[in-house]
Short mmCIF file of C-alpha atoms in Angstrom, two decimals:
data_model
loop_
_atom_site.label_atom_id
_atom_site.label_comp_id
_atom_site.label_asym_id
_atom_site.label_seq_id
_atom_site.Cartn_x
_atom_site.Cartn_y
_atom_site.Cartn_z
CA UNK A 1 67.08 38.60 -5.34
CA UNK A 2 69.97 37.26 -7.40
CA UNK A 3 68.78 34.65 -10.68
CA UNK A 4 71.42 32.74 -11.79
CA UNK A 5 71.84 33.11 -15.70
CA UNK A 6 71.68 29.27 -17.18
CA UNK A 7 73.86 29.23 -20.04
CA UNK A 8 72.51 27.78 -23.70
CA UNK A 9 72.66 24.18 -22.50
CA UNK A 10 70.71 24.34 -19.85
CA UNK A 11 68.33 25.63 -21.16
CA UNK A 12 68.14 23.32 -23.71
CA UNK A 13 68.34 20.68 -21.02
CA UNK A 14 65.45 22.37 -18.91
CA UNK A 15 63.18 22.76 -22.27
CA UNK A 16 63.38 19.08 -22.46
CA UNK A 17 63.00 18.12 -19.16
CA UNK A 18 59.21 20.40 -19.43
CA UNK A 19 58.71 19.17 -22.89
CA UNK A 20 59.15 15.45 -21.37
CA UNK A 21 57.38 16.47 -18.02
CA UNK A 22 54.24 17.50 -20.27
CA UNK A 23 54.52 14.23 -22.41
CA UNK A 24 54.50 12.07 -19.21
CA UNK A 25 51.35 14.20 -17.75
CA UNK A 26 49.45 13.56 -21.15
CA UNK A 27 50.25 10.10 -21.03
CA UNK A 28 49.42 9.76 -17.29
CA UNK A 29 46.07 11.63 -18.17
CA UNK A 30 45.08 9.71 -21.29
CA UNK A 31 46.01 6.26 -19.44
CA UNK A 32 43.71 7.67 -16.39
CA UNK A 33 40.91 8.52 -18.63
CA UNK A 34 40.93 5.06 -20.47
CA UNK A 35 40.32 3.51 -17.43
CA UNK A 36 37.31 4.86 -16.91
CA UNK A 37 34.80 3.19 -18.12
CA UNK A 38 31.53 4.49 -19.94
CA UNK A 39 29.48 3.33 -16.73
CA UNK A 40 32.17 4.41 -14.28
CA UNK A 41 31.13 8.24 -15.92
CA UNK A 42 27.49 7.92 -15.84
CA UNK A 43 27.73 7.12 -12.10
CA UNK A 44 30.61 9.68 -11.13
CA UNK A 45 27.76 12.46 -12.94
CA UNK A 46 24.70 10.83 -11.52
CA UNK A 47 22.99 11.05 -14.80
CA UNK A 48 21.71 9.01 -17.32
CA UNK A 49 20.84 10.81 -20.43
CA UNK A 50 18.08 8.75 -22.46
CA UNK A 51 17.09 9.96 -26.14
CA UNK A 52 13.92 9.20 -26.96
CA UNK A 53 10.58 9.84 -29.12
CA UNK A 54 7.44 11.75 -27.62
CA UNK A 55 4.75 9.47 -28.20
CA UNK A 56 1.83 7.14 -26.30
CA UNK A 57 4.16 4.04 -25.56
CA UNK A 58 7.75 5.98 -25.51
CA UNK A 59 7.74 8.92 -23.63
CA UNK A 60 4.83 11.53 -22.73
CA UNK A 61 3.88 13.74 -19.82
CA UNK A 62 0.17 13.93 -17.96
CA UNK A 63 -1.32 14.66 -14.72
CA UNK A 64 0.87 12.11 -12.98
CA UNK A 65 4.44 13.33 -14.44
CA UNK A 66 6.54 12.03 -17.04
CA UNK A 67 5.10 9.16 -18.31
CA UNK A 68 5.44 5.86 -21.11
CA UNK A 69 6.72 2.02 -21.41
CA UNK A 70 10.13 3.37 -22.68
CA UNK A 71 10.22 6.48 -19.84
CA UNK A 72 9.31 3.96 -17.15
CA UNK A 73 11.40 0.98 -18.10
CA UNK A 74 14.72 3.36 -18.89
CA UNK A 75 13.85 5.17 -15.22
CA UNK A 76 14.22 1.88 -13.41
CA UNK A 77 17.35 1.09 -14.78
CA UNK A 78 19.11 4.28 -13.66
CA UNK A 79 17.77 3.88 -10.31
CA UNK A 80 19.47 0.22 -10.42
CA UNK A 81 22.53 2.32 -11.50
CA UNK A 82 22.17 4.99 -8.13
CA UNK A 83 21.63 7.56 -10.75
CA UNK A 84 19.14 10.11 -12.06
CA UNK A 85 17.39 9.67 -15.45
CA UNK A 86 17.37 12.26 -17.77
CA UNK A 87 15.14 12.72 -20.72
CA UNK A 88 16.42 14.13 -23.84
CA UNK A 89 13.69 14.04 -26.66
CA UNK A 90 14.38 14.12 -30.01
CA UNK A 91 11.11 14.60 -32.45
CA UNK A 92 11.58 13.10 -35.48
CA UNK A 93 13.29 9.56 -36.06
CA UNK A 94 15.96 10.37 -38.02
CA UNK A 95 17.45 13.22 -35.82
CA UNK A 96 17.12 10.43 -33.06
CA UNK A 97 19.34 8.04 -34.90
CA UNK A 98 21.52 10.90 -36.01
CA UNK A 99 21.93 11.46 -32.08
CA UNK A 100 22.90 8.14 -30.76
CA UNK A 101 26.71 8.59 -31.69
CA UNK A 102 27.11 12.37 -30.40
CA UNK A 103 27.41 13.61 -26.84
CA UNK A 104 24.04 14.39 -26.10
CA UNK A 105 22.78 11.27 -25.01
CA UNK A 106 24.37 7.94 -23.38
CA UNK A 107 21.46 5.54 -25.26
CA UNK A 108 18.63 5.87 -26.95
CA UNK A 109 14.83 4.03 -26.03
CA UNK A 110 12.26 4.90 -28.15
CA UNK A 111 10.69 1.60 -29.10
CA UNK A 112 12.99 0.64 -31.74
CA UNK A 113 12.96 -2.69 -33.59
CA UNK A 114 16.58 -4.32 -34.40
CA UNK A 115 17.69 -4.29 -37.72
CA UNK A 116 19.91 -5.35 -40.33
CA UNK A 117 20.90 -1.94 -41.52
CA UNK A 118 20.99 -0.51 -37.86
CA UNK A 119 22.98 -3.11 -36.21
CA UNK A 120 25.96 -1.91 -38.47
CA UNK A 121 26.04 1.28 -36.86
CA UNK A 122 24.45 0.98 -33.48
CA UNK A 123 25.09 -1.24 -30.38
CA UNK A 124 21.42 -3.08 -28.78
CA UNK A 125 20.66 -4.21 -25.66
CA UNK A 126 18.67 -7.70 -25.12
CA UNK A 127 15.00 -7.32 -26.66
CA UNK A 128 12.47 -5.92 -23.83
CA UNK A 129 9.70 -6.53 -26.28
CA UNK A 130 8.36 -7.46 -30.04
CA UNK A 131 6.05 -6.10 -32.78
CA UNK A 132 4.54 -6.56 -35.74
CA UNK A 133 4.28 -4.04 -38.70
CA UNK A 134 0.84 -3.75 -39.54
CA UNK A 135 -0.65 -1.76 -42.87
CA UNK A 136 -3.48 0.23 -41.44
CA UNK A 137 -6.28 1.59 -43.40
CA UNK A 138 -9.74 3.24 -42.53
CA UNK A 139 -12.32 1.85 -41.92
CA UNK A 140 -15.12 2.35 -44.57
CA UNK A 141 -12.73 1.87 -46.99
CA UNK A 142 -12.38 -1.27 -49.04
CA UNK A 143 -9.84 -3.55 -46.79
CA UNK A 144 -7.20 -4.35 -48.74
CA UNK A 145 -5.61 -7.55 -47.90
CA UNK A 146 -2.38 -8.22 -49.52
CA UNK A 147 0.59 -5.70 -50.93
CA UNK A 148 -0.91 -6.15 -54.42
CA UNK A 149 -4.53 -5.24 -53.34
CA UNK A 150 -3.38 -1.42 -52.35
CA UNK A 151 -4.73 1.13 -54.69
CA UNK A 152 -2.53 3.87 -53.11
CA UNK A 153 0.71 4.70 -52.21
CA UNK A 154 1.95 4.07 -48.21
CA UNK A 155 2.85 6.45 -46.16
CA UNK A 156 5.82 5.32 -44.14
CA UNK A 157 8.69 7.77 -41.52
CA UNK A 158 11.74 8.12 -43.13
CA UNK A 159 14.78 5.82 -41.88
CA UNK A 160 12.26 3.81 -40.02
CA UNK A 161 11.96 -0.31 -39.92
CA UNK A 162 8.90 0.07 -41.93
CA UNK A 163 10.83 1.73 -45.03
CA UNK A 164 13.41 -0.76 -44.60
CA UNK A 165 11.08 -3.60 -44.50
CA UNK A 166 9.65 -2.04 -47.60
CA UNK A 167 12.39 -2.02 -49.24
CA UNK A 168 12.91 -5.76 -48.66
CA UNK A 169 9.77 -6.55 -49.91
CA UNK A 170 9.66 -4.75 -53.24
CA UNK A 171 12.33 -7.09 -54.31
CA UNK A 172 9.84 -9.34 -54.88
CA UNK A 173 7.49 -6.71 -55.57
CA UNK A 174 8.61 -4.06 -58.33
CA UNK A 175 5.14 -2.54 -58.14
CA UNK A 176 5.52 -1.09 -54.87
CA UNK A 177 5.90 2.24 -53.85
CA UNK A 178 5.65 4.74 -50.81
CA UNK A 179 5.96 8.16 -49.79
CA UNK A 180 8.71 8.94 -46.56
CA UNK A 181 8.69 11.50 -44.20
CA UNK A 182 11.09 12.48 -42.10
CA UNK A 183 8.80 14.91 -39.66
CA UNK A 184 6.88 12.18 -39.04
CA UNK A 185 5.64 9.92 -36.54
CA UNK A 186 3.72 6.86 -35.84
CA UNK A 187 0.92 8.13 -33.94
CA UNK A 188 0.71 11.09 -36.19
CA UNK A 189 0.06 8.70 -39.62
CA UNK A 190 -2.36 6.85 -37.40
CA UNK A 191 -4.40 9.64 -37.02
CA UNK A 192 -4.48 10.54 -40.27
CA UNK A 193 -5.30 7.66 -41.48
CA UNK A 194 -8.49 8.23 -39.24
CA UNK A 195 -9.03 11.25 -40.23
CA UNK A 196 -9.06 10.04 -44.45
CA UNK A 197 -6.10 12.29 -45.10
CA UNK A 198 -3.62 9.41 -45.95
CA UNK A 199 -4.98 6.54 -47.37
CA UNK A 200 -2.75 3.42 -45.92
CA UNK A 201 0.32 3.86 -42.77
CA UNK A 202 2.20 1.03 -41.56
CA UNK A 203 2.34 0.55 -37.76
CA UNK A 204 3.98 -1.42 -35.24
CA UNK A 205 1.37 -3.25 -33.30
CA UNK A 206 2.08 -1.47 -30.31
CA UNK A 207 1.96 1.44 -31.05
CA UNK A 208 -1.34 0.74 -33.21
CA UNK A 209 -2.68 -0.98 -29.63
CA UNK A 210 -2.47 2.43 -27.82
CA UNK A 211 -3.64 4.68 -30.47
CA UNK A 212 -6.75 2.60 -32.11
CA UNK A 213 -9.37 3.60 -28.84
CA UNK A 214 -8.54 7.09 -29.83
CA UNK A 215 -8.37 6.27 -33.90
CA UNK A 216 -11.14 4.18 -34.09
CA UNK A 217 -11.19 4.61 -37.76
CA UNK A 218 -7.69 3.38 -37.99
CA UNK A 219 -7.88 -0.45 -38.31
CA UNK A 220 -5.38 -3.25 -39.15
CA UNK A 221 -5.38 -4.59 -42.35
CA UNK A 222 -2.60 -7.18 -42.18
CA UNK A 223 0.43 -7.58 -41.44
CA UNK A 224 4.10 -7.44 -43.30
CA UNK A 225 6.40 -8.73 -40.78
CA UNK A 226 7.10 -11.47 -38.47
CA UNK A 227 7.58 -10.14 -34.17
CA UNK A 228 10.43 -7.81 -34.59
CA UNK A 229 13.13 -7.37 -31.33
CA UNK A 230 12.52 -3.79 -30.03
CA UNK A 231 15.63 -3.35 -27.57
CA UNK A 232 18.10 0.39 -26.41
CA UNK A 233 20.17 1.64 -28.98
CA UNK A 234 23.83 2.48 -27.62
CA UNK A 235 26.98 4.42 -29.74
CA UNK A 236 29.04 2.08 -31.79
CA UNK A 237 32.20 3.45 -30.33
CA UNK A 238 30.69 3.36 -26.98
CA UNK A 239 33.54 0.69 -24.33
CA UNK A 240 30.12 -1.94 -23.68
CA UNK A 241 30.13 -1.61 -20.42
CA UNK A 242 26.96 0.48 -20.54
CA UNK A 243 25.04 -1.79 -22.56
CA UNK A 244 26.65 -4.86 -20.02
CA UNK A 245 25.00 -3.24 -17.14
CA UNK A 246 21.80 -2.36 -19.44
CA UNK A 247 21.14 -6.50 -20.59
CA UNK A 248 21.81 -7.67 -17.05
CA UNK A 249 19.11 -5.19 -15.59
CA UNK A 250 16.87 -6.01 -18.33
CA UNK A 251 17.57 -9.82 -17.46
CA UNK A 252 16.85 -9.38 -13.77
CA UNK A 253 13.97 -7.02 -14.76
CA UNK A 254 12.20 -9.74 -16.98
CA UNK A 255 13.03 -13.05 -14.42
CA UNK A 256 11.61 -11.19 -11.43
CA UNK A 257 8.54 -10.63 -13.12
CA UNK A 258 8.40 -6.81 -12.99
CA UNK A 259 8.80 -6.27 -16.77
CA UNK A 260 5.37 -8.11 -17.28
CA UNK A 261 3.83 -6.44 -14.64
CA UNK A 262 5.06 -2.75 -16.40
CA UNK A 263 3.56 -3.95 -19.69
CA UNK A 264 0.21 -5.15 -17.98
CA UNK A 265 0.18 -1.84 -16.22
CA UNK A 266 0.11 -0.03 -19.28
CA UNK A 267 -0.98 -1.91 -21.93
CA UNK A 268 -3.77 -4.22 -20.93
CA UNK A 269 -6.40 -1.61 -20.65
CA UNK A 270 -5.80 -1.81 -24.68
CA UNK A 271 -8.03 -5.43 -25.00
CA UNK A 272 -10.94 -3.23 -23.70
CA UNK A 273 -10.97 -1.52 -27.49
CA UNK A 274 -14.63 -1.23 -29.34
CA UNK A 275 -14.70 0.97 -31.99
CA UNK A 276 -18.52 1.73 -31.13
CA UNK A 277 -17.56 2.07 -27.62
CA UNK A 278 -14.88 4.53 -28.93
CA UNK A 279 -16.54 6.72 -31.05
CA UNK A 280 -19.17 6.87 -28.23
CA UNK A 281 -16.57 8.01 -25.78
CA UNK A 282 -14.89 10.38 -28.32
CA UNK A 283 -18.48 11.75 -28.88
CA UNK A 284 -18.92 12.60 -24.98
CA UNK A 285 -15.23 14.30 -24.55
CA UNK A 286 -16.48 16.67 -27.53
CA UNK A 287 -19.88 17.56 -26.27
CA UNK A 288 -19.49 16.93 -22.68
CA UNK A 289 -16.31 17.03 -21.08
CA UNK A 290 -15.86 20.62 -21.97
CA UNK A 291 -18.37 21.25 -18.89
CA UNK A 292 -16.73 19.58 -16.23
CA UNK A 293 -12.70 19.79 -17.16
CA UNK A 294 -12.02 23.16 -14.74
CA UNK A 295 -13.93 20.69 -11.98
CA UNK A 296 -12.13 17.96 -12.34
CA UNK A 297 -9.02 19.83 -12.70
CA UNK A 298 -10.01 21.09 -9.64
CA UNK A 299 -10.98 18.50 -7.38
CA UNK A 300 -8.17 16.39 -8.62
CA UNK A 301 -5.25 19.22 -7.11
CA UNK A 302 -7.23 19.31 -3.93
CA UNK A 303 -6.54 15.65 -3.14
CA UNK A 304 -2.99 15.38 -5.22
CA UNK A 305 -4.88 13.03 -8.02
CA UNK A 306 -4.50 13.03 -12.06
CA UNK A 307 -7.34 15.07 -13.63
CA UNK A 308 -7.53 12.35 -16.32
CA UNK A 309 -8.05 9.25 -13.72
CA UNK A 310 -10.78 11.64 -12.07
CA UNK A 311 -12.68 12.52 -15.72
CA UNK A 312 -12.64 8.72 -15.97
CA UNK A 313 -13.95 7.34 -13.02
CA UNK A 314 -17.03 9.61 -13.53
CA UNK A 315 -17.13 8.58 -17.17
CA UNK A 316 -17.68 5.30 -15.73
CA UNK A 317 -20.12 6.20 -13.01
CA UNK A 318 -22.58 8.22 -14.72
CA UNK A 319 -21.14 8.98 -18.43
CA UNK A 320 -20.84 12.42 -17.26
CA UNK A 321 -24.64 12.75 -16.68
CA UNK A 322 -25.18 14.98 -13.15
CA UNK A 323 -28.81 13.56 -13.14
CA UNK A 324 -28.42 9.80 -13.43
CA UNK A 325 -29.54 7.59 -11.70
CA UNK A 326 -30.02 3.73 -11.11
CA UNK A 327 -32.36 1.28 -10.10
CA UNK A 328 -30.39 0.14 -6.72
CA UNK A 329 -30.87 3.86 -5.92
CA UNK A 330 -27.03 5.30 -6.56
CA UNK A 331 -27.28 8.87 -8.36
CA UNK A 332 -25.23 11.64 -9.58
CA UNK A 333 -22.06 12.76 -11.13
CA UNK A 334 -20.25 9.78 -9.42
CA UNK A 335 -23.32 7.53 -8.43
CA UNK A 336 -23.03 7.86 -4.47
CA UNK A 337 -24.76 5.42 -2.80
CA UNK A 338 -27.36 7.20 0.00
CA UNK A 339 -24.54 5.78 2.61
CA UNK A 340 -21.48 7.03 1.26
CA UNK A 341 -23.14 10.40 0.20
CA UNK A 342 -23.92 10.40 4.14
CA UNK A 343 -20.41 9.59 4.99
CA UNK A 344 -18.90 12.14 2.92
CA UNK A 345 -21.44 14.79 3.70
CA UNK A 346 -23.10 15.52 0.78
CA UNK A 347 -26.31 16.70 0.67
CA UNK A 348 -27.77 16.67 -2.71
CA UNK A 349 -26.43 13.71 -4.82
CA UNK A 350 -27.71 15.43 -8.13
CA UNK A 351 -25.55 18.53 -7.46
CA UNK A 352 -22.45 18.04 -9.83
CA UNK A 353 -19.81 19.95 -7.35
CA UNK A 354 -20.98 17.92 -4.39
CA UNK A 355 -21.15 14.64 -5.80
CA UNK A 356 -17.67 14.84 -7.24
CA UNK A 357 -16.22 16.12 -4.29
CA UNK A 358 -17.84 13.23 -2.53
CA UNK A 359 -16.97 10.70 -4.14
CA UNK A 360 -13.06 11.89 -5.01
CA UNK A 361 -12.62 12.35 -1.01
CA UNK A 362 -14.55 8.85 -0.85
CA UNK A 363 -11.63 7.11 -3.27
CA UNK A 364 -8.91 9.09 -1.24
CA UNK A 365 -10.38 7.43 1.66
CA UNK A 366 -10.56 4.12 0.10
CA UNK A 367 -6.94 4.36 -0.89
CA UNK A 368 -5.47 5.63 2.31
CA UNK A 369 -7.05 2.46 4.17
CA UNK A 370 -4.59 0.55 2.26
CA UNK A 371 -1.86 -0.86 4.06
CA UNK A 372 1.32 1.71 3.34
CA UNK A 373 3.61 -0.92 1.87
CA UNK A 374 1.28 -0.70 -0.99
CA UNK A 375 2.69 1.61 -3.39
CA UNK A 376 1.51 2.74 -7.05
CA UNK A 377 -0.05 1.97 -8.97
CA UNK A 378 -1.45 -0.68 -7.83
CA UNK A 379 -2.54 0.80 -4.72
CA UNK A 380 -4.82 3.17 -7.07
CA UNK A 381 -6.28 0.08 -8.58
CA UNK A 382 -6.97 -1.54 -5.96
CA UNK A 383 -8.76 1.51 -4.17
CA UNK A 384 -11.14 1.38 -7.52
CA UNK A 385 -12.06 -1.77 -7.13
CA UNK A 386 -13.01 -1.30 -3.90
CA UNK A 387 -14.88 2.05 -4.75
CA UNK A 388 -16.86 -0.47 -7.31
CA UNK A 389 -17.21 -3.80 -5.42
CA UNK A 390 -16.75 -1.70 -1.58
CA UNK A 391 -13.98 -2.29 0.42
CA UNK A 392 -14.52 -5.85 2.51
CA UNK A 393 -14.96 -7.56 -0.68
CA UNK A 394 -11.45 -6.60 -1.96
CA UNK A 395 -10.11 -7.72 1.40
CA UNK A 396 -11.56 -10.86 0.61
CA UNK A 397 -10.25 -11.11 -2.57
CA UNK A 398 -7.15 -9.89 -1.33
CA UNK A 399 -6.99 -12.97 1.85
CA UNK A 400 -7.90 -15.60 -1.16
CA UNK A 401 -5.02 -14.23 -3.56
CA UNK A 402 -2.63 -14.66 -0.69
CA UNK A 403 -4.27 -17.70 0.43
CA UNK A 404 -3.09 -18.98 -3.32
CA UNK A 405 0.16 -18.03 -2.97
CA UNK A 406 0.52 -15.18 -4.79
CA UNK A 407 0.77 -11.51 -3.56
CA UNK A 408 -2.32 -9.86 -2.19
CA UNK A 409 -0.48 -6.10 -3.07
CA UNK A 410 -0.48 -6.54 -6.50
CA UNK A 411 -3.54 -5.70 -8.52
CA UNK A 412 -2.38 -8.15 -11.12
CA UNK A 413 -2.29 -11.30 -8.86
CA UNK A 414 -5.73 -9.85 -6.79
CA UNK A 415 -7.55 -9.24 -10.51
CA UNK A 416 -7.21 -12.82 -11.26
CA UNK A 417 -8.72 -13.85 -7.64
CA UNK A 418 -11.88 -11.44 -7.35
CA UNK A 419 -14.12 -13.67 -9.63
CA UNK A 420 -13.82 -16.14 -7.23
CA UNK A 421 -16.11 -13.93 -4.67
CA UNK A 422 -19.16 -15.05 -6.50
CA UNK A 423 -18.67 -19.41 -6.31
CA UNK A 424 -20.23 -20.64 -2.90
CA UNK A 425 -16.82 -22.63 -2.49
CA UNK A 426 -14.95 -19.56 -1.72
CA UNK A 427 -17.34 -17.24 -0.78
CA UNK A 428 -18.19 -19.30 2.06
CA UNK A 429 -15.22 -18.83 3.74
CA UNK A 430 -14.87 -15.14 3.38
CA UNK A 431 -16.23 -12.58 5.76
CA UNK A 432 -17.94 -10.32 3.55
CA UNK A 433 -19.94 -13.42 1.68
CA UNK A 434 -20.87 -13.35 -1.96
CA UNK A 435 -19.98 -10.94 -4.68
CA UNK A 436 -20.25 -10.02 -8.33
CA UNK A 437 -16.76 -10.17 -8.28
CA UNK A 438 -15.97 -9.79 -12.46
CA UNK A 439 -17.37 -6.61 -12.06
CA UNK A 440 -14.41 -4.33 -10.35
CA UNK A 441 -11.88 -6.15 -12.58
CA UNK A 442 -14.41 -4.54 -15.76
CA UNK A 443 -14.57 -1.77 -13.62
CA UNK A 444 -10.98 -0.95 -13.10
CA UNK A 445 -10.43 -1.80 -17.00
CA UNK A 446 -12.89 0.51 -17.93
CA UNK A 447 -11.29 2.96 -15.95
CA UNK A 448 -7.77 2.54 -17.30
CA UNK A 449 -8.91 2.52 -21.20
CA UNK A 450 -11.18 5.65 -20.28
CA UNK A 451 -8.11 7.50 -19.19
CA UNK A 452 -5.68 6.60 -21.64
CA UNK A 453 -7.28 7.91 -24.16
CA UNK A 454 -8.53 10.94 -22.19
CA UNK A 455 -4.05 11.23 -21.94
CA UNK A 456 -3.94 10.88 -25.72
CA UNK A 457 -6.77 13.40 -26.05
CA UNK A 458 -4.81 16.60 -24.33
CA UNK A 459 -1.55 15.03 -26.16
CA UNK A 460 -3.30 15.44 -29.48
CA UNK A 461 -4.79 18.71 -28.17
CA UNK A 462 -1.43 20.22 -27.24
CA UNK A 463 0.29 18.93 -31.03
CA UNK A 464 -2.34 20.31 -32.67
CA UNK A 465 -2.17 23.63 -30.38
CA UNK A 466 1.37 24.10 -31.55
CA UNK A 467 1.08 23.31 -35.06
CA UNK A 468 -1.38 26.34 -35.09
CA UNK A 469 1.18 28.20 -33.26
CA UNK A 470 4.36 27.53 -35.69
CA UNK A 471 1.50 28.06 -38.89
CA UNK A 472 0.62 31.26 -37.36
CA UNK A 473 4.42 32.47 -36.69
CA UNK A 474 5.13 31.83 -39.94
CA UNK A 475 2.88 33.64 -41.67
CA UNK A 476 3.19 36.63 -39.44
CA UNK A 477 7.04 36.58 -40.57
#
């Protein structure tokens, strides 16, 4: 094959026509690229990658999956989106906040508060939610109500709102001083505090809302801060149109109700908090529990339930007391009624492995009668309350909630409608008739505190399991 030679010229001339054929690709590329926007990439991946926190109201996993307010929230908005969520945690705060401008996540949701000193290198969404900073002390201990009045230092996480809000206050204040630390975390200094091995903390309220049934010693002392905006971090250099599509989900989210709903959900077993009641129930996981886990555990994979909602109900029933019994004549593990044992074919009421089988394939019944539009989790609440006040008397509280405009598939709208069961002038026009009907929505309350804290149990379990773990690798090395 004959190649012409090309003399010095032209090649010369051909060098620059590549040379200028690779400029014009570059700039074609880089143009190309720029008009893709930040959301335009999420979608064309399918994933959103959320950095976040472990922890009771950010992130957590239990019996039912991944789990939390932040999880939950940040889940529906990639499903708006048509994409899958994606969890990357991060365990202390500052690596979080160290993370937010790098590639390995697109935003960040780990309940955190909007600041001064943040918004100058991060990007927030609209506020989802507010707290307060709380100092929290022990309880025994002399409550100390003001700044002035502590006799120890604070312990506070490093780069968090609370050591900026400290640091505001000691203006005023040249007195004050507090310990940081950057491993750790809010649910960790709560339970210390409990535990006497830090005198004082500060909190946000919400967080101090899910971990005081577990932390009973923990208690408020006061507060140091007015409601603070907790909203999603995004990257400063980020194009917006992320955090666009974030505020208008979190606007449509909050006007159609369903935010409210999320935080009722998950938070309002939280106003059932005694400390006596607590310390009672803490008392029972240590000394009892232990001898029915592997059965609830058990049952609870037989019928596709969470262990933890299982070890609850029968909390509830019986306090985990095989033998009890009541004067109306229910008995056992889960307090069968001579009927329902009947109907679920149980034989000896008192028998621990029959009576929770019984009454487990009893709620599964309860919740499959439900009509199927009825989806979770309010289709598990309901089916308690009508394992508590029996299943024609939720109907009926379910026809009067709809006959009050409001939606008979929503546990919310049905809670507020079942105490009407027990006034003539409604009763009377039901077809079950008259019922104690405050009693399911205590009841299903109970129910929801009782396994919260049975979630924050194994999650406390499991830290402490790998603390040992990391203790014990080191000093083998």
């Amino acid at each position: 094959m004959f190649v012409p030679r090309l003399s010095q010229q032209q090649r010369k001339t051909l060098s620059r026509l590549l040379v200028g054929c690779c400029v014009f690709l570059s700039i074609v590329y880089v143009t190309y690229s720029t008009r893709i926007s930040d959301l335009d990439r999420i979608i064309a991946r399918g994933e959103l990658v959320m950095l976040t926190l472990p922890g009771a109201t950010t992130y957590f996993e239990d019996g039912q999956g991944k789990n939390g307010f932040d999880y939950l929230l940040a889940k529906q908005f990639a499903e708006s989106l048509g994409v899958k969520l994606v969890v990357q945690p991060k365990f202390t705060l500052p690596s979080l906040l160290r993370s937010i401008d790098r590639p390995s996540g697109d935003f960040a949701a780990a309940n955190l508060v909007i600041t001064e000193k943040r918004k100058e290198s991060f990007l927030f969404s609209n506020p989802y939610h507010h707290v307060i900073q709380q100092v929290i002390y022990k309880a025994g201990d002399q409550r100390p109500r003001s700044l002035e009045e502590l006799t120890e230092q604070l312990v506070v996480i490093s780069d968090s709102s609370h050591s900026e809000q400290l640091v505001t206050l000691s203006e005023d204040r040249p007195n004050l001083s507090w310990i940081e630390e950057a491993e750790a975390e809010m649910g960790e200094l709560i339970r210390k505090v409990h535990n006497g091995e830090i005198p004082y903390t500060v909190a946000d309220s919400l967080a101090y809302v899910a971990n005081r049934h577990i932390y009973p010693n923990a208690r408020r002392a006061f507060d140091i801060s007015s409601p603070q905006p907790i909203a999603w971090a995004f990257p400063a250099h980020s194009d917006g149109s992320l955090l666009v599509a974030a505020n208008q989900f979190l606007h449509d989210f909050t006007e159609s109700g369903r935010l409210e709903s999320l935080k009722e959900q998950l938070f309002a077993h939280t106003n059932n908090f005694s400390a006596g009641g607590s310390k009672q129930f803490g008392k029972q996981v240590a000394e009892r529990l232990p001898k029915f886990e592997s059965a609830f555990r058990e049952v609870a994979d037989k019928f596709g339930l969470d262990w933890h909602l299982i070890a609850a109900i029968a909390y509830q029933e019986s306090h985990w007391n095989p033998k009890a019994r009541s004067p109306t004549g229910v008995r056992g593990l889960m307090m069968l009624t001579l009927q329902t044992a009947q109907e679920m074919n149980v034989s000896n009421r008192l028998d621990p492995s029959q009576s929770l089988e019984g009454g487990v394939a009893y709620f599964h019944k309860l919740k499959s009668r439900l009509p199927k539009r009825i989806t979770d989790p309010d289709r598990t609440l309901l089916a308690l309350a009508a394992y508590n006040v029996g299943f024609g008397h939720l109907e009926d509280a379910r026809v009067l909630t709809a006959r009050h405009g409001k939606n008979p598939d929503l546990w919310s709208d049905v809670r507020e409608h079942l105490p009407l069961l027990s006034k003539k002038q409604y009763y009377s026009t039901l077809k079950y008739g008259y019922a104690r009907g405050s009693e399911p929505v205590i009841y299903v309350d109970n129910i929801r505190y009782y396994k919260s804290y049975l979630q924050l149990h194994a999650m406390t379990q499991q830290n402490d399991l790998l603390e040992k773990k990391e203790s014990s690798s080191l000093q083998d090395s």
